[in-house]
Coordinates of C-alpha atoms in Angstrom, one line a residue:
Chain A
M240 CA 135.8 153.0 -19.2
T241 CA 136.6 149.9 -17.1
A242 CA 138.6 147.3 -18.6
F243 CA 137.6 144.4 -16.2
A244 CA 139.1 140.8 -17.0
Q245 CA 137.4 137.6 -15.7
P246 CA 138.8 136.1 -13.3
S247 CA 138.1 132.1 -12.2
P248 CA 136.3 131.7 -9.7
L249 CA 133.7 134.3 -9.9
L250 CA 133.0 134.6 -6.3
E251 CA 135.5 133.3 -3.4
A252 CA 134.8 133.3 -0.1
R253 CA 138.5 133.3 2.3
D254 CA 137.6 132.3 5.7
L255 CA 134.7 135.0 6.1
T256 CA 133.1 135.7 9.4
K257 CA 130.5 138.4 9.9
L258 CA 129.5 139.2 13.9
Y259 CA 126.4 141.0 14.6
G260 CA 126.4 141.7 17.9
N261 CA 126.7 138.5 19.6
V262 CA 125.3 136.9 16.9
Q263 CA 127.3 134.9 14.5
A264 CA 126.4 135.2 11.2
L265 CA 128.9 133.8 9.1
D266 CA 132.2 131.3 10.9
S267 CA 135.1 130.6 8.8
A268 CA 133.1 130.5 5.3
S269 CA 135.1 129.6 2.8
F270 CA 134.1 127.9 -0.7
T271 CA 134.1 129.3 -4.5
V272 CA 131.7 130.0 -7.0
G273 CA 132.2 129.3 -10.8
E274 CA 130.7 129.5 -14.3
G275 CA 126.8 128.4 -14.0
I276 CA 124.1 127.3 -12.2
T277 CA 125.2 127.1 -8.0
G278 CA 122.6 126.9 -5.6
L279 CA 123.1 128.7 -2.1
L280 CA 121.6 126.9 0.2
G281 CA 120.5 127.2 3.3
P282 CA 118.0 127.3 6.6
N283 CA 117.4 130.6 7.8
G284 CA 120.0 132.4 9.4
A285 CA 121.8 129.9 8.0
G286 CA 124.4 133.0 6.7
K287 CA 123.3 133.3 3.2
S288 CA 122.1 136.3 2.9
T289 CA 125.1 137.9 4.9
A290 CA 127.3 136.7 2.2
I291 CA 125.2 138.1 -0.6
R292 CA 125.4 141.4 1.2
I293 CA 129.1 141.2 1.7
F294 CA 129.8 139.8 -1.8
L295 CA 127.7 143.4 -3.2
G296 CA 129.7 145.5 -0.6
L297 CA 126.4 146.6 1.3
T298 CA 128.0 145.0 4.8
D299 CA 131.8 144.2 5.4
A300 CA 132.9 141.1 6.6
T301 CA 135.0 141.6 10.3
S302 CA 137.3 138.7 9.3
G303 CA 138.0 137.1 5.8
S304 CA 138.0 138.5 3.1
A305 CA 135.4 137.9 -0.1
L306 CA 136.7 138.4 -4.0
V307 CA 134.0 139.0 -6.5
M308 CA 136.1 137.8 -10.0
G309 CA 139.4 138.6 -8.3
A310 CA 138.5 142.1 -6.9
D311 CA 137.7 142.9 -3.1
A312 CA 133.9 142.5 -3.2
R313 CA 134.1 146.7 -1.1
N314 CA 134.8 148.1 -4.3
P315 CA 132.7 149.1 -6.6
E316 CA 134.6 148.1 -9.8
A317 CA 133.8 144.9 -8.6
R318 CA 130.3 145.6 -9.6
V319 CA 130.4 146.7 -12.7
R320 CA 130.1 143.1 -14.4
L321 CA 128.1 141.8 -11.4
G322 CA 123.7 141.9 -11.3
Y323 CA 121.9 141.5 -8.5
M324 CA 118.0 140.1 -7.9
P325 CA 116.1 141.0 -4.3
E326 CA 113.5 138.5 -2.7
H327 CA 111.6 142.1 -1.9
D328 CA 110.1 144.9 -3.8
C329 CA 112.2 147.0 -4.8
L330 CA 110.3 148.4 -7.8
P331 CA 109.4 152.3 -8.5
P332 CA 105.1 151.9 -9.4
N333 CA 105.5 155.3 -11.3
Q334 CA 107.8 154.1 -13.6
S335 CA 108.0 152.2 -16.9
A336 CA 110.1 149.7 -16.9
A337 CA 111.7 150.7 -20.0
N338 CA 112.5 153.9 -18.4
F339 CA 113.6 152.6 -15.3
L340 CA 115.8 149.6 -17.0
T341 CA 117.6 152.6 -19.2
H342 CA 118.1 154.1 -15.6
M343 CA 119.8 151.2 -13.9
A344 CA 122.0 150.4 -17.4
E345 CA 123.1 153.7 -17.0
V346 CA 123.6 153.9 -13.2
S347 CA 126.4 150.4 -13.9
G348 CA 128.0 152.7 -16.4
I349 CA 126.3 151.9 -19.6
P350 CA 126.5 155.3 -22.1
P351 CA 122.5 156.6 -23.1
S352 CA 123.1 155.7 -26.8
R353 CA 123.4 152.2 -26.0
S354 CA 120.9 152.1 -22.6
R355 CA 118.0 152.4 -24.3
A356 CA 117.9 149.8 -27.1
L357 CA 120.0 147.2 -23.8
A358 CA 116.7 147.6 -21.0
A359 CA 114.2 147.0 -24.9
D360 CA 116.6 144.3 -25.5
T361 CA 116.3 142.6 -21.9
L362 CA 112.5 143.4 -21.6
R363 CA 112.2 140.9 -25.1
H364 CA 114.5 138.2 -23.3
V365 CA 112.2 137.9 -20.3
G366 CA 109.0 137.9 -21.8
L367 CA 108.1 142.0 -21.2
F368 CA 108.6 143.5 -24.2
E369 CA 105.3 144.3 -25.1
E370 CA 104.2 145.8 -21.6
R371 CA 107.7 147.8 -20.9
Y372 CA 106.0 151.1 -21.0
R373 CA 103.0 150.5 -19.2
P374 CA 103.9 151.8 -15.3
I375 CA 106.2 148.8 -12.8
G376 CA 103.1 149.9 -10.6
G377 CA 100.2 147.8 -12.7
Y378 CA 102.2 144.6 -13.3
S379 CA 101.0 141.7 -11.3
T380 CA 103.8 140.0 -9.6
G381 CA 105.1 137.9 -11.9
M382 CA 106.0 140.6 -14.1
K383 CA 107.8 142.2 -11.2
Q384 CA 109.2 139.7 -10.8
R385 CA 111.0 139.6 -14.3
V386 CA 111.5 143.3 -14.3
K387 CA 113.8 142.4 -10.8
L388 CA 115.6 139.9 -12.7
A389 CA 116.4 142.0 -15.8
Q390 CA 117.3 144.8 -14.2
A391 CA 120.1 142.8 -13.0
L392 CA 121.0 141.5 -16.4
V393 CA 120.5 144.9 -18.0
H394 CA 124.2 145.8 -17.6
D395 CA 125.3 142.9 -19.1
P396 CA 127.0 141.3 -16.2
V397 CA 129.3 137.9 -16.1
L398 CA 127.1 137.3 -12.8
I399 CA 123.8 137.4 -11.2
L400 CA 123.1 136.9 -7.8
L401 CA 119.1 135.9 -7.3
D402 CA 117.5 136.3 -3.7
E403 CA 114.4 133.9 -3.4
P404 CA 113.4 134.7 -7.5
T405 CA 110.7 132.3 -7.1
A406 CA 108.9 133.8 -3.8
G407 CA 105.4 134.6 -4.4
L408 CA 104.9 133.4 -8.1
D409 CA 102.2 130.5 -8.1
P410 CA 103.3 127.3 -9.5
T411 CA 103.1 127.8 -13.4
G412 CA 104.4 131.5 -12.7
R413 CA 107.9 129.4 -10.9
T414 CA 108.6 126.9 -13.3
D415 CA 108.6 129.7 -16.0
M416 CA 110.8 131.8 -13.8
L417 CA 113.1 128.6 -13.8
N418 CA 113.1 128.0 -17.0
L419 CA 114.1 131.5 -17.4
I420 CA 117.4 131.7 -15.1
R421 CA 118.4 128.1 -16.8
R422 CA 118.0 130.0 -20.0
I423 CA 120.0 132.8 -19.3
A424 CA 123.0 130.3 -17.7
R425 CA 122.7 128.0 -21.0
E426 CA 121.9 130.5 -23.6
F427 CA 122.9 133.9 -22.3
G428 CA 126.1 132.5 -20.8
I429 CA 126.1 134.6 -17.4
S430 CA 126.0 132.6 -14.6
V431 CA 123.8 132.4 -12.0
V432 CA 124.2 131.9 -7.9
L433 CA 120.6 130.9 -6.5
S434 CA 120.2 131.5 -3.2
T435 CA 116.8 129.7 -1.8
H436 CA 115.6 127.3 0.4
L437 CA 113.6 126.0 -2.1
M438 CA 115.5 122.6 -2.2
Q439 CA 113.2 121.8 -5.9
D440 CA 114.0 124.8 -7.4
V441 CA 117.9 123.9 -6.6
E442 CA 117.7 120.4 -8.1
R443 CA 115.5 121.7 -10.8
T444 CA 118.2 123.9 -11.9
C445 CA 121.9 124.0 -10.2
D446 CA 124.8 122.7 -11.6
N447 CA 126.8 123.0 -8.1
I448 CA 125.4 124.2 -4.6
V449 CA 127.3 125.9 -1.6
L450 CA 125.5 124.3 1.3
L451 CA 125.6 127.4 4.4
D452 CA 124.6 125.8 7.9
L453 CA 124.6 128.3 11.1
G454 CA 127.1 130.1 8.6
R455 CA 129.3 127.2 7.8
V456 CA 129.9 125.9 5.2
K457 CA 128.1 122.3 5.0
E458 CA 128.4 120.6 1.7
S459 CA 130.3 122.0 -1.2
A460 CA 129.7 120.6 -4.3
D461 CA 127.9 119.7 -8.0
V462 CA 124.6 118.6 -7.5
K463 CA 124.6 115.2 -9.6
T464 CA 127.4 114.3 -7.0
L465 CA 125.0 114.9 -4.0
T466 CA 122.1 113.0 -5.4
Q467 CA 123.9 110.1 -7.1
E468 CA 122.6 107.2 -7.0
T469 CA 122.6 105.3 -3.7
E470 CA 123.3 101.6 -2.6
F471 CA 119.4 101.8 -1.7
I472 CA 116.6 100.0 -3.2
F473 CA 113.0 100.7 -2.8
V474 CA 110.5 98.2 -3.5
E475 CA 107.0 99.9 -4.0
V476 CA 104.3 96.8 -3.6
A477 CA 99.9 97.9 -4.1
N478 CA 99.5 94.9 -1.5
N479 CA 100.0 92.6 0.9
R480 CA 103.1 94.5 1.9
D481 CA 103.4 93.1 5.1
Q482 CA 103.5 89.7 3.8
F483 CA 106.0 91.0 1.8
M484 CA 108.2 92.2 4.4
A485 CA 107.3 89.2 6.5
E486 CA 109.3 87.0 3.2
L487 CA 111.9 89.1 3.5
A488 CA 112.5 89.0 7.5
T489 CA 112.6 85.5 6.7
R490 CA 114.8 84.9 4.0
N491 CA 117.6 87.5 6.4
I492 CA 117.2 90.4 4.2
Q493 CA 117.3 93.6 5.8
H494 CA 114.6 96.5 5.1
D495 CA 113.1 99.8 6.7
L496 CA 109.4 101.0 5.5
E497 CA 110.1 104.5 4.8
S498 CA 106.6 106.0 4.0
S499 CA 105.0 103.7 1.7
A500 CA 108.3 102.1 0.2
I501 CA 110.3 99.6 1.7
S502 CA 114.3 100.7 1.3
I503 CA 116.2 97.9 1.1
P504 CA 120.2 97.8 1.4
D505 CA 123.5 96.8 -0.4
V506 CA 121.6 95.1 -2.6
D507 CA 123.9 92.3 -4.9
G508 CA 123.0 90.2 -7.4
P509 CA 121.8 86.9 -5.1
K510 CA 119.6 89.8 -2.8
F511 CA 117.9 91.2 -5.8
D512 CA 116.7 86.9 -6.4
A513 CA 115.5 86.8 -2.7
I514 CA 113.9 89.9 -2.9
R515 CA 112.1 88.5 -6.6
D516 CA 111.6 85.3 -4.9
S517 CA 110.2 87.2 -2.0
L518 CA 107.3 89.6 -4.2
V519 CA 106.4 85.8 -5.7
A520 CA 105.9 83.8 -1.9
S521 CA 104.1 87.4 -0.7
E522 CA 101.9 87.4 -3.8
A523 CA 102.3 91.0 -3.8
R524 CA 101.9 93.7 -6.6
L525 CA 104.9 95.5 -7.7
V526 CA 104.9 99.2 -8.3
R527 CA 107.7 100.1 -8.4
M528 CA 111.1 99.1 -8.1
G529 CA 114.5 101.1 -8.4
P530 CA 117.6 103.0 -6.9
R531 CA 117.0 105.6 -5.0
Q532 CA 118.3 108.4 -5.2
R533 CA 119.8 111.0 -2.7
A534 CA 117.5 114.0 -2.3
L535 CA 119.4 116.9 -1.0
I536 CA 117.4 117.9 1.4
D537 CA 118.9 114.9 3.3
L538 CA 122.0 117.2 3.5
F539 CA 119.9 119.4 6.2
R540 CA 119.1 115.7 8.0
T541 CA 122.6 114.6 7.6
Chain B
M25 CA 102.7 147.9 -56.3
T26 CA 103.1 145.8 -53.5
T27 CA 102.5 142.3 -54.1
D28 CA 101.6 139.9 -50.7
Q29 CA 105.0 137.8 -51.7
Q30 CA 106.7 141.5 -51.2
R31 CA 105.0 141.8 -48.1
T32 CA 106.0 138.7 -46.1
G33 CA 108.9 139.1 -44.1
T34 CA 110.4 136.9 -41.2
V35 CA 112.0 137.9 -37.3
F36 CA 114.4 136.9 -36.7
D37 CA 115.4 136.4 -33.2
I38 CA 118.7 137.0 -32.9
G39 CA 118.8 136.0 -28.9
Y40 CA 121.1 137.6 -26.4
Q41 CA 123.7 139.9 -27.7
S42 CA 126.7 140.3 -24.5
Y43 CA 127.1 143.7 -24.8
E44 CA 130.9 145.0 -26.4
G45 CA 130.9 148.2 -25.7
T46 CA 132.2 150.7 -23.8
R47 CA 131.6 150.7 -19.6
E48 CA 131.6 154.6 -18.4
G49 CA 132.7 155.0 -14.6
R50 CA 130.9 156.8 -11.9
G51 CA 130.9 160.5 -13.9
L52 CA 127.7 159.1 -15.5
A53 CA 126.2 157.3 -12.4
W54 CA 126.3 160.6 -10.9
K55 CA 125.5 162.1 -13.7
T56 CA 122.2 160.0 -14.5
L57 CA 121.4 160.9 -10.7
V58 CA 121.9 164.2 -11.1
I59 CA 119.5 164.7 -13.7
D60 CA 117.2 162.0 -12.7
G61 CA 117.0 164.0 -9.3
V62 CA 116.0 167.6 -11.7
K63 CA 113.7 165.7 -13.0
N64 CA 111.8 164.1 -10.4
G65 CA 112.2 166.9 -8.3
M66 CA 109.9 169.2 -10.7
G67 CA 108.0 166.4 -12.5
I68 CA 109.1 165.7 -15.4
G69 CA 107.9 162.8 -16.7
R70 CA 105.0 162.4 -14.8
G71 CA 101.6 163.2 -14.6
G72 CA 100.7 167.0 -13.8
W73 CA 100.3 166.1 -10.1
A74 CA 103.8 165.2 -9.7
K75 CA 104.2 169.5 -11.8
F76 CA 101.9 171.4 -10.3
L77 CA 103.4 171.0 -6.5
P78 CA 106.9 172.4 -7.8
W79 CA 105.8 175.0 -10.3
L80 CA 102.8 175.9 -7.6
V81 CA 105.7 177.0 -4.8
L82 CA 108.4 178.0 -7.8
S83 CA 106.6 180.4 -9.6
P84 CA 106.3 182.9 -7.5
T85 CA 109.5 183.3 -6.8
I86 CA 110.4 183.9 -10.6
L87 CA 107.0 186.0 -11.3
T88 CA 108.2 188.0 -8.0
G89 CA 111.5 189.0 -9.9
L90 CA 109.8 190.0 -13.0
V91 CA 107.3 192.2 -10.8
F92 CA 109.6 194.5 -9.2
A93 CA 111.5 194.8 -12.6
A94 CA 107.6 195.6 -14.1
I95 CA 106.9 197.9 -12.2
A96 CA 110.6 199.0 -11.9
A97 CA 110.0 199.5 -15.6
F98 CA 106.5 200.8 -15.5
F99 CA 108.1 204.3 -12.9
E100 CA 110.7 204.5 -15.5
Q101 CA 108.2 205.2 -17.8
L102 CA 106.8 207.8 -16.1
G103 CA 109.5 209.9 -16.1
F104 CA 111.0 208.6 -11.9
D105 CA 114.7 208.4 -11.8
V106 CA 114.5 204.2 -10.5
E107 CA 118.2 204.5 -9.9
D108 CA 118.3 207.6 -6.9
T109 CA 117.0 206.6 -4.2
E110 CA 119.3 208.2 -2.0
G111 CA 118.0 212.2 -2.8
G112 CA 114.5 211.5 -0.9
L113 CA 112.5 210.8 -4.3
P114 CA 108.9 210.2 -3.8
L115 CA 110.3 206.4 -5.4
D116 CA 112.3 203.9 -3.2
L117 CA 112.4 200.5 -4.7
P118 CA 113.0 197.4 -3.2
G119 CA 116.4 196.0 -3.9
H120 CA 118.3 192.2 -4.4
L121 CA 118.1 192.3 -0.6
E122 CA 114.6 192.6 -0.1
L123 CA 113.5 190.6 -2.5
T124 CA 116.1 187.5 -1.2
A125 CA 114.1 188.6 1.4
V126 CA 110.0 188.3 -0.2
I127 CA 111.6 184.8 -2.3
S128 CA 113.5 183.0 0.6
F129 CA 110.0 181.4 2.6
M130 CA 108.9 180.0 -0.9
I131 CA 112.0 178.5 -1.4
L132 CA 112.4 177.1 1.6
I133 CA 108.5 175.6 1.5
F134 CA 110.0 174.1 -2.6
A135 CA 112.6 172.6 -0.6
A136 CA 110.1 171.1 1.6
F137 CA 108.0 169.5 -0.6
I138 CA 110.9 169.0 -3.5
G139 CA 114.0 167.5 -0.8
P140 CA 111.6 164.4 0.4
E141 CA 110.3 163.3 -2.9
L142 CA 113.6 163.5 -4.3
V143 CA 115.2 160.8 -1.4
C144 CA 112.1 159.5 0.1
P145 CA 110.0 157.3 -2.6
D146 CA 113.5 155.4 -3.0
R147 CA 113.9 154.6 0.5
R148 CA 110.0 153.8 0.5
N149 CA 109.7 151.6 -2.6
R150 CA 113.5 150.3 -1.6
V151 CA 114.9 151.5 -5.0
I152 CA 118.4 152.1 -3.2
H153 CA 118.5 149.0 -2.5
L154 CA 119.5 148.2 -6.6
Y155 CA 121.6 151.5 -6.7
L156 CA 124.0 150.2 -3.9
V157 CA 124.0 146.6 -5.6
R158 CA 125.8 149.0 -9.1
P159 CA 128.7 150.1 -9.6
I160 CA 129.1 153.3 -7.0
T161 CA 128.9 154.1 -3.1
L162 CA 126.7 155.6 -0.3
F163 CA 129.0 158.6 -1.5
D164 CA 128.2 159.1 -4.9
Y165 CA 124.1 158.1 -4.1
L166 CA 123.8 160.4 -1.5
G167 CA 125.6 163.0 -3.3
A168 CA 124.5 162.9 -6.3
R169 CA 120.6 163.4 -4.9
W170 CA 122.5 166.1 -2.9
C171 CA 123.1 167.9 -6.1
A172 CA 119.7 167.8 -7.9
L173 CA 118.3 169.6 -4.7
F174 CA 121.5 172.4 -4.6
L175 CA 121.1 172.8 -8.4
L176 CA 117.3 173.4 -7.7
L177 CA 117.6 175.1 -5.2
F178 CA 120.4 177.1 -6.2
A179 CA 118.0 177.7 -9.9
A180 CA 115.3 178.7 -7.5
S181 CA 117.8 181.3 -5.8
T182 CA 119.0 183.0 -8.0
L183 CA 116.8 183.6 -11.1
P184 CA 114.5 185.6 -9.6
H185 CA 117.6 187.9 -9.0
I186 CA 118.9 187.6 -12.6
T187 CA 115.1 188.1 -13.8
Y188 CA 115.2 191.4 -11.7
W189 CA 118.3 192.5 -12.6
V190 CA 118.1 191.7 -16.5
G191 CA 114.8 193.7 -16.1
L192 CA 115.8 196.4 -14.6
L193 CA 118.5 196.8 -16.9
F194 CA 115.7 196.5 -20.3
G195 CA 113.5 198.7 -18.1
V196 CA 115.7 202.0 -17.5
G197 CA 116.8 204.7 -19.5
D198 CA 121.1 203.9 -19.4
A199 CA 121.3 200.3 -19.1
L200 CA 124.8 200.6 -19.3
G201 CA 124.9 203.5 -16.6
H202 CA 122.4 200.8 -14.9
A203 CA 125.0 197.5 -15.5
Q204 CA 128.1 199.4 -14.1
D205 CA 126.3 201.3 -11.1
N206 CA 124.8 197.5 -10.4
W207 CA 127.1 194.6 -11.6
L208 CA 128.4 194.6 -7.8
D209 CA 124.7 192.6 -6.9
I210 CA 125.5 189.6 -9.2
P211 CA 128.3 188.0 -7.2
R212 CA 126.2 189.1 -3.8
F213 CA 123.2 187.5 -5.2
I214 CA 125.4 184.2 -6.1
G215 CA 126.9 184.1 -2.9
Y216 CA 124.1 184.4 -1.5
S217 CA 122.5 182.0 -3.2
L218 CA 124.5 179.9 -3.0
V219 CA 124.9 179.3 0.8
F220 CA 121.2 179.5 0.9
A221 CA 120.7 176.4 -1.5
T222 CA 124.0 175.0 0.6
F223 CA 122.0 175.5 4.0
T224 CA 118.6 174.3 2.4
T225 CA 119.6 171.5 0.3
A226 CA 121.9 169.6 3.6
V227 CA 118.7 170.3 6.4
S228 CA 116.0 169.4 3.7
I229 CA 117.7 166.4 2.7
A230 CA 118.6 165.8 6.7
I231 CA 114.9 166.0 7.4
S232 CA 113.9 163.5 4.3
S233 CA 116.3 160.9 6.2
I234 CA 113.7 160.1 8.9
T235 CA 110.4 159.3 7.3
D236 CA 110.3 157.3 3.8
R237 CA 106.9 158.6 3.4
R238 CA 107.2 162.8 1.9
M239 CA 104.2 164.5 2.9
I240 CA 105.1 163.7 6.6
A241 CA 108.2 164.8 5.5
T242 CA 107.0 167.8 4.0
L243 CA 105.0 168.5 7.6
I244 CA 108.2 167.9 9.4
I245 CA 110.4 170.5 7.5
I246 CA 107.5 173.0 7.1
G247 CA 106.8 172.1 11.4
I248 CA 110.3 172.7 12.2
M249 CA 110.3 175.6 10.4
M250 CA 107.9 177.3 12.3
I251 CA 108.7 176.8 15.2
A252 CA 111.6 177.7 15.4
S253 CA 110.8 181.2 14.1
I254 CA 108.2 181.7 16.0
A255 CA 110.6 180.4 19.6
P256 CA 112.7 183.8 19.2
G257 CA 109.2 185.8 19.6
I258 CA 107.2 183.5 22.6
I259 CA 110.8 183.8 24.0
S260 CA 111.0 187.6 24.0
I261 CA 107.8 187.5 26.5
F262 CA 110.2 187.4 29.1
N263 CA 112.3 190.3 28.3
P264 CA 115.6 189.2 27.3
S265 CA 118.8 191.9 27.0
D266 CA 119.1 192.8 23.0
S267 CA 122.4 190.8 22.4
V268 CA 120.3 187.5 23.4
M269 CA 117.5 188.5 21.4
E270 CA 120.4 188.8 18.9
L271 CA 121.7 185.7 19.7
L272 CA 118.2 183.7 19.7
N273 CA 116.9 185.0 16.4
L274 CA 119.1 182.9 15.0
I275 CA 117.6 179.7 16.1
G276 CA 114.3 181.2 13.3
L277 CA 115.8 179.3 10.5
I278 CA 113.4 181.6 7.9
D279 CA 114.4 184.7 9.5
L280 CA 118.3 183.3 9.5
S281 CA 118.1 182.0 5.7
S282 CA 116.7 184.9 4.5
T283 CA 117.3 188.1 6.9
I284 CA 120.4 187.4 8.4
V285 CA 122.8 185.4 6.4
P286 CA 121.8 188.1 3.1
S287 CA 122.3 191.4 5.5
I288 CA 126.0 189.9 5.5
F289 CA 126.4 189.6 1.7
F290 CA 124.9 192.4 0.6
D291 CA 127.1 194.5 3.2
T292 CA 124.3 195.5 5.8
Y293 CA 124.8 193.6 8.5
S294 CA 126.5 196.0 10.5
E295 CA 124.1 198.8 10.9
N296 CA 121.6 196.0 11.6
Y297 CA 122.8 193.9 14.0
D298 CA 125.4 194.1 17.1
L299 CA 126.0 190.8 16.8
N300 CA 129.3 189.8 16.2
I301 CA 129.1 188.6 12.2
A302 CA 131.2 185.2 12.9
I303 CA 128.4 184.4 14.9
P304 CA 125.2 183.7 12.5
I305 CA 128.4 182.4 10.6
A306 CA 129.7 180.1 12.4
W307 CA 126.3 179.0 13.8
M308 CA 125.1 178.6 9.6
V309 CA 128.2 176.5 9.0
F310 CA 127.2 174.3 11.9
L311 CA 123.9 173.7 11.1
T312 CA 125.1 172.9 7.3
V313 CA 127.7 170.1 8.8
G314 CA 125.7 169.0 11.6
S315 CA 122.5 167.7 8.7
I316 CA 124.8 166.9 6.3
A317 CA 127.0 163.8 8.7
A318 CA 123.3 163.7 10.1
T319 CA 122.2 162.4 7.1
W320 CA 125.1 160.5 6.1
R321 CA 124.9 158.7 9.6
F322 CA 121.8 157.5 8.8
Y323 CA 122.0 156.3 5.8
Q324 CA 125.3 154.7 6.9
G325 CA 122.6 152.7 9.1
Q326 CA 119.8 151.6 6.7
R327 CA 122.6 150.0 4.0

């Protein structure tokens, strides 16, 4: 029997470095993951998968340390309350979801007397209760993703690591999966690390992000801070855009054309009046005007 | 009488319930993986074809023990003294050593089918990635799979002997006398079965580590056994000396495990072989330990 205290933070990387031969996958990366949904972001080769593999105890760091709920990630006990959903297929096609989850619960230390009930409950929560006795091989891609998620949840973890959970899903399936992930965090109280390169998934789901680039931590903050409103104003007009821009220039208002909209920096009271006057003078029909929010994609550009 | 109102019920979704019960350690994981391995090996809980192959190969071994016992009982009924073959009686029934020679080949074939069944699908379907992120180690996973195959092969090796020994007990007139005279056979066939199952498990799992396709692994195991068995025969064309030939015979895995090693346990080695007894023992240990080390190294590289 394992008594497991739940310290904070849930994950902690301290100067984590990983070398594969001459290739540096992680370069003194230090970050923490707390409660809620955290997006682990980065382009291909940023070190996301390596970091996850180290936290899961699948590979050792070259230097530095990785702690899972205060315990060394190399210690199997650290994984007692940790769940993992890989990106790739990893399910036995000839087993039913109920049997597979029951088996996985027992391997995680849940007594056999409780594992079957937990498996059924977990499958109900991911929406596969009716299908639980069918062989997994006959499931659709979306259903398989749900079984993968269910096996990560079946032993009631404190934290689950999800690797590209929406990969291969159609738009509806993707929305459903992201809703489910939000529900896991909000209703079930299970924290989530979402490793993905899809910015929209992170913006729609995550509370915090850790941005990795070339093995280093480029940014680590909460999503609201990173996507807060900027001092830019976006103006979109339906016609006479060139005349409107000319009127802005006449009034010495700095502006840039970004795709179909015009962005104007450092807008204060008098500038708003000048923008209004320019719109009237150019007879441009206003479609939209508002503060511009930074998108997470901008983080990659900086 | 039940009214419509009584029949009406409401299902309440009590939502997610956190598990507050005990969490057992790696011991439960081992037990679960071993039981799962035994079930997978014998096709329990799976389709008909999955059950058919292991039983097709295993049944003849148990039947052989039964047939041996039945023959002995039959001749006992006819008045022959099946216990005493020293006095030149017309009946010379085979003993446990001969039974070993007959069933060993079948058990090797059984291992060629079951070994890959236990480890190849986990790698092919990549379920192994899900095992290794649970609170267990690679050693736990491999050890449990190894134990599952060992248990199956040990059972396959001992059951025919037990059937034969018990069958003779009921078949001969003097059961107590038979038990007193032949009790030593029990530790002998158990000891041999332990060594044979260990060796066969190690080789089967090691070869199954090469590929994630079951049938290919099975064919490689059978192929290696066959080639290793005919190799000494081919080399004998060049008329090597008897001592060299005895050494070469050790290459033949079937001969090694079904004839040479059993003769050590059944105390007939010195009658049949001139080679120092330490050599086949060392060779068997080398093959077993080497196979285990190769398996470990392969899986370490695969993580």
